[in-house]
Amino acid sequence: MARAQEDLEATPTYLEFFGMTRPPFARVAEPAAIFHAEQYSLLYEHLARASTRPDCLVVVCGADGSGKTTLLNRYIASLGQEAFFACFDENCSDSTLFHCGLLRQLGFNDITGSLNELRHISREFLVHRALSGDHILRLVDNAHLISPSVLEQLRWLSDIKAEDRRTVSIVLSGNSDLPRIMDSPAMRSLRFQDHVDFNIRVFTEQETDEYVRHRLRLAGGADSAKWSSESRALIHRFSGGIPSLINRLCNAVLSEACAQETRVITEELIRKVAEAHKFVPHVIPLHGKGRRHSDRPGEAATMESGVEERISPREVVLRPTEEMLRSDPGAPAAEVAELKAQLALLSAQLGELKADREKALLDVAARDGDINALLDKIASQSKALEKAATERKLSLIHI
């Protein structure tokens, strides 16, 4: 599953000139090599909650090239085989393919059938796993490109419940069109108990600088080129802080520097490359304006020659369908007891919060009463003063 994009050299010609051991701005697959930023820690917390609890919806939005697929693939790699999850992107084009892909990634071998048959199997399996203490995590990349028929199956599966809880959690990733799709009449019913809208914002100028340094350091070229302070600011301006554009621009800049046999990256060099490759300055919003509570700093969308990164479908150890549909003894008694204890603790905390809220409301009401009484007193005194002033004027007239 790969989608073509602008070609980058698999082995750039400038590696030897700068003494680098690997392409600095190519795709990095190993998690240790990915640029870490603060906002991704927050995103992984939301994803971890969705993978361990049912009835969660995480909607991840970001500009094209902001690293959404890289982040999802990194998180998927951290999930063990014991987790029940399935991954999709826009290549899943119809309802039947959706259910076949779902069931195969969950362990069904060569599952086929009509749409009604597949829907029935999907429903029975989801309910079965939910009653056994498990739930299914579904991750959909490029959700803004998913066909309406697949979105309808996603919505249909999200309505399946067991013991008044949804049997699934969903992670949707897409660009700025995704919120509009989520607000459409067809998707408004997709409301979960735990709903998070997470916006991956672009890098700041400082983060862009740190990202470029990080990628050069991985390639063994941290000190191979001298970047002027003006050049680093221009990298941010012409890329807009979008990782994929940073990769393209820096790759072109290093290629041009090698052609000129210079290791000094100047403002003039970057402007020349930006003009030649039709990079335009991005308008960067003022910091602190229009930012959501989930906004924190960003991560690297990475590049590879001729190929754009894709969300990785799950590879599972297949098990017989009969074994998967067989009745489960359920969660161990110890786990059930622990869950009950946690539920009791949460209920107690909720009770305390409600009590605090009632107390706060009473305090506000009491203060409102005091304020109203003070206002009445002021009004009464004002009337008395006005009356006294009138009487004084009349007495002066008689005199």
Short mmCIF file of C-alpha atoms in Angstrom, two decimals:
data_model
loop_
_atom_site.label_atom_id
_atom_site.label_comp_id
_atom_site.label_asym_id
_atom_site.label_seq_id
_atom_site.Cartn_x
_atom_site.Cartn_y
_atom_site.Cartn_z
CA MET A 1 0.00 0.00 0.00
CA ALA A 2 2.01 2.92 -1.23
CA ARG A 3 1.07 6.18 -2.87
CA ALA A 4 3.49 7.92 -5.18
CA GLN A 5 4.76 11.36 -4.39
CA GLU A 6 7.57 13.62 -5.50
CA ASP A 7 10.70 11.55 -6.06
CA LEU A 8 13.66 11.99 -3.73
CA GLU A 9 17.07 10.46 -4.33
CA ALA A 10 17.39 7.12 -2.52
CA THR A 11 21.09 7.90 -2.02
CA PRO A 12 21.72 11.65 -2.30
CA THR A 13 24.88 12.69 -4.10
CA TYR A 14 25.94 14.96 -1.25
CA LEU A 15 26.50 12.22 1.36
CA GLU A 16 30.21 11.78 0.67
CA PHE A 17 30.78 15.54 0.33
CA PHE A 18 29.32 16.18 3.79
CA GLY A 19 30.70 12.96 5.30
CA MET A 20 27.29 11.52 6.11
CA THR A 21 26.57 7.83 6.56
CA ARG A 22 22.90 7.88 5.57
CA PRO A 23 20.38 10.20 3.89
CA PRO A 24 19.51 12.72 6.61
CA PHE A 25 16.02 13.53 5.37
CA ALA A 26 14.78 10.10 4.27
CA ARG A 27 12.13 8.11 6.10
CA VAL A 28 13.18 6.75 9.48
CA ALA A 29 11.48 3.53 10.52
CA GLU A 30 13.09 2.80 13.87
CA PRO A 31 11.28 4.51 16.79
CA ALA A 32 14.56 5.58 18.39
CA ALA A 33 15.38 7.69 15.32
CA ILE A 34 12.10 9.64 15.28
CA PHE A 35 12.19 13.24 16.40
CA HIS A 36 10.38 13.51 19.72
CA ALA A 37 8.33 16.54 20.62
CA GLU A 38 6.19 17.32 23.62
CA GLN A 39 2.82 17.18 21.89
CA TYR A 40 3.41 13.58 20.81
CA SER A 41 3.67 12.42 24.41
CA LEU A 42 0.19 13.80 24.97
CA LEU A 43 -1.09 12.12 21.81
CA TYR A 44 0.35 8.75 22.85
CA GLU A 45 -1.47 9.07 26.17
CA HIS A 46 -4.77 9.44 24.31
CA LEU A 47 -3.92 6.50 22.03
CA ALA A 48 -2.92 4.33 24.98
CA ARG A 49 -6.25 5.05 26.66
CA ALA A 50 -8.12 4.14 23.47
CA SER A 51 -6.24 0.83 23.21
CA THR A 52 -6.99 -0.21 26.79
CA ARG A 53 -10.53 1.09 27.27
CA PRO A 54 -13.69 0.70 25.17
CA ASP A 55 -15.94 3.53 24.07
CA CYS A 56 -13.11 5.93 23.12
CA LEU A 57 -12.86 8.08 19.99
CA VAL A 58 -9.63 9.90 19.16
CA VAL A 59 -9.75 12.21 16.12
CA VAL A 60 -6.23 13.24 15.06
CA CYS A 61 -6.02 16.16 12.63
CA GLY A 62 -3.00 17.77 11.03
CA ALA A 63 -1.74 19.31 7.82
CA ASP A 64 -0.66 17.00 5.02
CA GLY A 65 2.91 15.95 5.79
CA SER A 66 2.69 16.73 9.51
CA GLY A 67 3.62 13.15 10.50
CA LYS A 68 0.24 11.60 11.36
CA THR A 69 0.99 8.26 9.67
CA THR A 70 4.46 8.10 11.20
CA LEU A 71 2.97 8.59 14.66
CA LEU A 72 0.30 5.94 14.13
CA ASN A 73 2.81 3.42 12.79
CA ARG A 74 5.07 4.06 15.76
CA TYR A 75 2.19 3.48 18.15
CA ILE A 76 1.01 0.35 16.30
CA ALA A 77 4.52 -1.08 16.63
CA SER A 78 4.22 -0.77 20.41
CA LEU A 79 1.04 -2.87 20.57
CA GLY A 80 1.53 -6.53 21.34
CA GLN A 81 -0.06 -9.51 19.63
CA GLU A 82 -2.47 -9.86 22.52
CA ALA A 83 -4.14 -6.57 21.56
CA PHE A 84 -7.13 -6.69 19.23
CA PHE A 85 -6.77 -3.96 16.63
CA ALA A 86 -7.23 -3.39 12.91
CA CYS A 87 -5.81 -0.69 10.61
CA PHE A 88 -7.35 0.84 7.50
CA ASP A 89 -6.73 3.67 5.05
CA GLU A 90 -8.44 4.98 1.93
CA ASN A 91 -7.45 1.87 -0.05
CA CYS A 92 -10.35 0.14 1.71
CA SER A 93 -12.93 1.21 -0.85
CA ASP A 94 -16.17 -0.62 -0.05
CA SER A 95 -18.17 -2.18 2.78
CA THR A 96 -17.33 -5.81 2.01
CA LEU A 97 -13.59 -5.11 1.87
CA PHE A 98 -13.89 -3.27 5.18
CA HIS A 99 -15.43 -6.22 7.02
CA CYS A 100 -13.11 -8.74 5.36
CA GLY A 101 -10.10 -6.63 6.33
CA LEU A 102 -11.38 -6.20 9.87
CA LEU A 103 -11.97 -9.92 10.43
CA ARG A 104 -8.72 -11.01 8.79
CA GLN A 105 -6.67 -8.62 10.91
CA LEU A 106 -8.45 -9.96 13.98
CA GLY A 107 -7.40 -13.53 13.13
CA PHE A 108 -10.02 -14.97 10.76
CA ASN A 109 -8.35 -16.86 7.94
CA ASP A 110 -9.62 -16.28 4.38
CA ILE A 111 -12.98 -14.98 5.52
CA THR A 112 -15.51 -14.40 2.74
CA GLY A 113 -19.26 -13.99 2.38
CA SER A 114 -21.98 -11.51 1.62
CA LEU A 115 -22.09 -8.15 3.35
CA ASN A 116 -24.92 -9.27 5.65
CA GLU A 117 -23.00 -12.42 6.61
CA LEU A 118 -19.82 -10.48 7.32
CA ARG A 119 -21.70 -7.88 9.38
CA HIS A 120 -23.28 -10.66 11.43
CA ILE A 121 -19.89 -12.29 12.10
CA SER A 122 -18.36 -8.92 12.99
CA ARG A 123 -21.17 -8.14 15.44
CA GLU A 124 -21.02 -11.55 17.12
CA PHE A 125 -17.24 -11.42 17.44
CA LEU A 126 -17.20 -7.90 18.90
CA VAL A 127 -19.85 -8.76 21.47
CA HIS A 128 -18.07 -12.02 22.32
CA ARG A 129 -14.74 -10.24 22.94
CA ALA A 130 -16.44 -7.48 24.94
CA LEU A 131 -18.12 -9.98 27.25
CA SER A 132 -14.70 -11.63 27.67
CA GLY A 133 -13.20 -8.34 28.86
CA ASP A 134 -11.59 -7.28 25.58
CA HIS A 135 -12.43 -4.60 23.07
CA ILE A 136 -11.35 -3.82 19.53
CA LEU A 137 -9.27 -0.80 18.52
CA ARG A 138 -9.75 0.38 14.95
CA LEU A 139 -7.29 2.85 13.42
CA VAL A 140 -8.20 4.65 10.19
CA ASP A 141 -5.54 6.72 8.45
CA ASN A 142 -6.45 9.35 5.84
CA ALA A 143 -10.00 9.15 7.14
CA HIS A 144 -10.91 12.26 5.12
CA LEU A 145 -10.44 10.14 1.96
CA ILE A 146 -12.44 7.13 3.13
CA SER A 147 -15.51 6.37 0.98
CA PRO A 148 -18.94 7.15 2.47
CA SER A 149 -19.91 3.45 2.38
CA VAL A 150 -16.92 2.53 4.57
CA LEU A 151 -17.67 5.41 6.95
CA GLU A 152 -21.20 4.07 7.26
CA GLN A 153 -19.86 0.62 8.27
CA LEU A 154 -17.58 2.33 10.77
CA ARG A 155 -20.56 4.16 12.23
CA TRP A 156 -22.62 0.93 12.24
CA LEU A 157 -19.96 -1.02 14.12
CA SER A 158 -19.54 1.79 16.63
CA ASP A 159 -23.18 1.31 17.68
CA ILE A 160 -22.59 -2.29 18.76
CA LYS A 161 -22.73 -2.44 22.54
CA ALA A 162 -22.34 -5.03 25.28
CA GLU A 163 -23.61 -4.27 28.77
CA ASP A 164 -24.33 -0.65 27.76
CA ARG A 165 -20.73 -0.02 26.64
CA ARG A 166 -19.46 0.22 23.09
CA THR A 167 -17.36 -2.77 22.11
CA VAL A 168 -14.83 -0.73 20.14
CA SER A 169 -12.58 2.29 20.33
CA ILE A 170 -11.71 4.23 17.19
CA VAL A 171 -8.76 6.35 16.11
CA LEU A 172 -9.36 8.52 13.03
CA SER A 173 -6.51 10.43 11.41
CA GLY A 174 -6.86 12.98 8.64
CA ASN A 175 -6.25 16.51 7.44
CA SER A 176 -8.28 19.65 8.08
CA ASP A 177 -11.25 18.22 6.14
CA LEU A 178 -11.82 15.55 8.80
CA PRO A 179 -13.60 17.78 11.36
CA ARG A 180 -16.08 18.84 8.66
CA ILE A 181 -16.79 15.17 7.89
CA MET A 182 -17.23 14.39 11.58
CA ASP A 183 -19.78 17.21 11.85
CA SER A 184 -21.79 15.95 8.88
CA PRO A 185 -25.32 14.60 9.58
CA ALA A 186 -24.22 11.05 8.72
CA MET A 187 -21.43 11.06 11.34
CA ARG A 188 -22.98 13.10 14.14
CA SER A 189 -24.13 9.92 15.86
CA LEU A 190 -20.49 8.87 16.22
CA ARG A 191 -20.29 10.13 19.78
CA PHE A 192 -18.31 8.17 22.35
CA GLN A 193 -18.10 8.33 26.11
CA ASP A 194 -14.47 9.47 25.83
CA HIS A 195 -14.03 11.78 22.81
CA VAL A 196 -10.74 13.57 22.08
CA ASP A 197 -10.07 15.96 19.18
CA PHE A 198 -6.29 16.25 18.87
CA ASN A 199 -4.68 18.76 16.54
CA ILE A 200 -1.09 18.12 15.44
CA ARG A 201 0.23 21.59 14.90
CA VAL A 202 3.22 22.48 12.77
CA PHE A 203 6.67 23.05 14.22
CA THR A 204 7.65 26.38 15.68
CA GLU A 205 10.85 27.99 14.42
CA GLN A 206 12.79 26.51 17.34
CA GLU A 207 11.32 23.05 16.78
CA THR A 208 12.15 23.27 13.08
CA ASP A 209 15.75 24.03 13.97
CA GLU A 210 15.85 21.16 16.48
CA TYR A 211 14.31 18.80 13.93
CA VAL A 212 16.92 19.66 11.28
CA ARG A 213 19.74 19.23 13.81
CA HIS A 214 18.26 15.88 14.90
CA ARG A 215 18.10 14.54 11.35
CA LEU A 216 21.64 15.71 10.54
CA ARG A 217 22.94 14.15 13.75
CA LEU A 218 21.35 10.79 12.86
CA ALA A 219 23.10 10.93 9.48
CA GLY A 220 26.46 11.65 11.09
CA GLY A 221 26.58 15.17 9.71
CA ALA A 222 25.84 17.32 12.75
CA ASP A 223 28.93 19.45 12.13
CA SER A 224 29.42 18.86 8.42
CA ALA A 225 27.61 22.03 7.33
CA LYS A 226 27.55 25.51 8.83
CA TRP A 227 24.00 26.87 8.91
CA SER A 228 23.67 30.60 9.48
CA SER A 229 21.02 31.82 11.89
CA GLU A 230 19.19 33.50 9.01
CA SER A 231 19.18 30.26 7.02
CA ARG A 232 17.54 28.34 9.86
CA ALA A 233 14.80 30.96 10.11
CA LEU A 234 14.24 30.70 6.35
CA ILE A 235 13.89 26.91 6.53
CA HIS A 236 10.97 27.45 8.87
CA ARG A 237 9.47 30.22 6.76
CA PHE A 238 9.56 28.28 3.47
CA SER A 239 8.44 24.97 5.02
CA GLY A 240 5.81 26.37 7.36
CA GLY A 241 7.09 23.99 10.04
CA ILE A 242 5.63 20.99 8.16
CA PRO A 243 8.05 18.06 8.49
CA SER A 244 7.62 16.72 4.95
CA LEU A 245 8.35 20.15 3.48
CA ILE A 246 11.34 20.56 5.79
CA ASN A 247 12.68 17.25 4.44
CA ARG A 248 12.21 18.28 0.80
CA LEU A 249 13.68 21.74 1.26
CA CYS A 250 16.72 20.64 3.27
CA ASN A 251 17.41 17.81 0.84
CA ALA A 252 17.38 20.28 -2.05
CA VAL A 253 19.53 22.78 -0.12
CA LEU A 254 22.22 20.21 0.65
CA SER A 255 22.20 19.04 -2.97
CA GLU A 256 22.71 22.61 -4.19
CA ALA A 257 25.45 23.23 -1.59
CA CYS A 258 27.25 20.12 -2.80
CA ALA A 259 26.95 21.30 -6.42
CA GLN A 260 28.50 24.63 -5.39
CA GLU A 261 31.11 22.79 -3.29
CA THR A 262 30.33 24.83 -0.22
CA ARG A 263 29.62 23.70 3.31
CA VAL A 264 28.17 27.04 4.37
CA ILE A 265 24.37 27.24 4.16
CA THR A 266 23.50 30.89 3.69
CA GLU A 267 20.30 32.85 3.37
CA GLU A 268 21.01 33.46 -0.33
CA LEU A 269 21.46 29.75 -0.99
CA ILE A 270 18.15 28.84 0.60
CA ARG A 271 16.28 31.60 -1.25
CA LYS A 272 17.75 30.37 -4.53
CA VAL A 273 16.73 26.76 -3.83
CA ALA A 274 13.26 27.78 -2.62
CA GLU A 275 12.67 29.77 -5.80
CA ALA A 276 13.95 26.97 -8.05
CA HIS A 277 11.75 24.37 -6.35
CA LYS A 278 8.75 26.71 -6.04
CA PHE A 279 8.66 26.89 -2.24
CA VAL A 280 6.59 29.84 -1.09
CA PRO A 281 6.78 31.56 2.30
CA HIS A 282 4.18 30.28 4.75
CA VAL A 283 2.14 32.64 6.85
CA ILE A 284 2.71 31.51 10.43
CA PRO A 285 -0.07 32.44 12.91
CA LEU A 286 0.88 34.34 16.04
CA HIS A 287 1.63 31.97 18.91
CA GLY A 288 -1.18 31.59 21.40
CA LYS A 289 -3.90 32.41 18.86
CA GLY A 290 -6.53 29.78 18.14
CA ARG A 291 -4.68 26.89 19.77
CA ARG A 292 -6.52 23.99 21.30
CA HIS A 293 -5.81 22.50 24.69
CA SER A 294 -4.24 19.49 22.96
CA ASP A 295 -1.77 21.64 21.04
CA ARG A 296 1.83 21.13 21.98
CA PRO A 297 5.01 20.90 19.87
CA GLY A 298 5.26 18.31 16.75
CA GLU A 299 7.02 15.32 15.07
CA ALA A 300 8.61 14.23 11.81
CA ALA A 301 6.71 13.17 8.74
CA THR A 302 9.42 11.34 6.89
CA MET A 303 10.31 10.87 3.26
CA GLU A 304 11.42 7.94 1.17
CA SER A 305 12.31 7.74 -2.49
CA GLY A 306 9.12 7.68 -4.55
CA VAL A 307 6.93 6.37 -1.72
CA GLU A 308 4.77 7.94 0.96
CA GLU A 309 4.48 6.27 4.31
CA ARG A 310 1.39 4.20 4.96
CA ILE A 311 -0.31 3.03 8.10
CA SER A 312 0.75 -0.57 8.69
CA PRO A 313 -2.03 -3.21 8.63
CA ARG A 314 -1.90 -5.65 11.45
CA GLU A 315 -0.01 -8.91 11.01
CA VAL A 316 -1.51 -11.54 13.29
CA VAL A 317 -0.92 -15.15 14.14
CA LEU A 318 -4.01 -16.73 12.66
CA ARG A 319 -6.18 -18.89 14.88
CA PRO A 320 -9.11 -21.13 13.91
CA THR A 321 -12.44 -19.35 13.74
CA GLU A 322 -14.03 -21.96 16.02
CA GLU A 323 -11.49 -21.23 18.73
CA MET A 324 -12.10 -17.50 18.51
CA LEU A 325 -15.89 -17.87 18.70
CA ARG A 326 -15.77 -20.43 21.51
CA SER A 327 -17.10 -19.24 24.86
CA ASP A 328 -14.49 -17.61 27.02
CA PRO A 329 -14.33 -18.08 30.81
CA GLY A 330 -13.97 -14.31 30.97
CA ALA A 331 -11.53 -12.24 32.89
CA PRO A 332 -9.89 -13.82 35.95
CA ALA A 333 -11.56 -13.17 39.27
CA ALA A 334 -8.60 -11.10 40.44
CA GLU A 335 -8.93 -8.78 37.46
CA VAL A 336 -12.67 -8.47 37.99
CA ALA A 337 -12.09 -7.60 41.64
CA GLU A 338 -9.48 -5.02 40.66
CA LEU A 339 -11.84 -3.47 38.12
CA LYS A 340 -14.60 -3.32 40.73
CA ALA A 341 -12.23 -1.66 43.18
CA GLN A 342 -11.23 0.89 40.54
CA LEU A 343 -14.90 1.49 39.73
CA ALA A 344 -15.68 2.03 43.41
CA LEU A 345 -12.77 4.46 43.70
CA LEU A 346 -13.90 6.38 40.62
CA SER A 347 -17.47 6.47 41.95
CA ALA A 348 -16.22 7.86 45.25
CA GLN A 349 -14.15 10.49 43.43
CA LEU A 350 -17.17 11.39 41.32
CA GLY A 351 -19.25 11.76 44.48
CA GLU A 352 -16.62 14.06 45.98
CA LEU A 353 -16.54 16.16 42.82
CA LYS A 354 -20.33 16.45 42.85
CA ALA A 355 -20.26 17.48 46.51
CA ASP A 356 -17.58 20.09 45.77
CA ARG A 357 -19.67 21.36 42.89
CA GLU A 358 -22.79 21.68 45.05
CA LYS A 359 -20.78 23.49 47.73
CA ALA A 360 -19.35 25.86 45.12
CA LEU A 361 -22.84 26.57 43.77
CA LEU A 362 -24.11 27.28 47.27
CA ASP A 363 -21.17 29.63 47.90
CA VAL A 364 -21.91 31.45 44.65
CA ALA A 365 -25.60 31.74 45.56
CA ALA A 366 -24.71 33.11 49.01
CA ARG A 367 -22.34 35.66 47.50
CA ASP A 368 -25.00 36.66 44.97
CA GLY A 369 -27.40 37.20 47.89
CA ASP A 370 -24.87 39.37 49.70
CA ILE A 371 -24.23 41.40 46.57
CA ASN A 372 -27.96 41.91 45.95
CA ALA A 373 -28.45 43.00 49.58
CA LEU A 374 -25.58 45.46 49.28
CA LEU A 375 -27.03 46.84 46.04
CA ASP A 376 -30.42 47.30 47.71
CA LYS A 377 -28.76 49.10 50.63
CA ILE A 378 -26.87 51.40 48.26
CA ALA A 379 -30.07 52.14 46.34
CA SER A 380 -31.92 52.91 49.58
CA GLN A 381 -29.18 55.22 50.79
CA SER A 382 -29.09 56.95 47.42
CA LYS A 383 -32.82 57.64 47.62
CA ALA A 384 -32.43 58.97 51.17
CA LEU A 385 -29.63 61.29 50.06
CA GLU A 386 -31.69 62.52 47.12
CA LYS A 387 -34.66 63.19 49.43
CA ALA A 388 -32.47 65.06 51.92
CA ALA A 389 -30.96 67.15 49.14
CA THR A 390 -34.42 68.06 47.83
CA GLU A 391 -35.65 69.06 51.27
CA ARG A 392 -32.54 71.23 51.78
CA LYS A 393 -33.14 73.05 48.52
CA LEU A 394 -36.77 73.77 49.49
CA SER A 395 -35.73 75.11 52.87
CA LEU A 396 -33.20 77.42 51.25
CA ILE A 397 -35.87 78.75 48.87
CA HIS A 398 -38.24 79.61 51.76
CA ILE A 399 -35.48 81.45 53.56
#
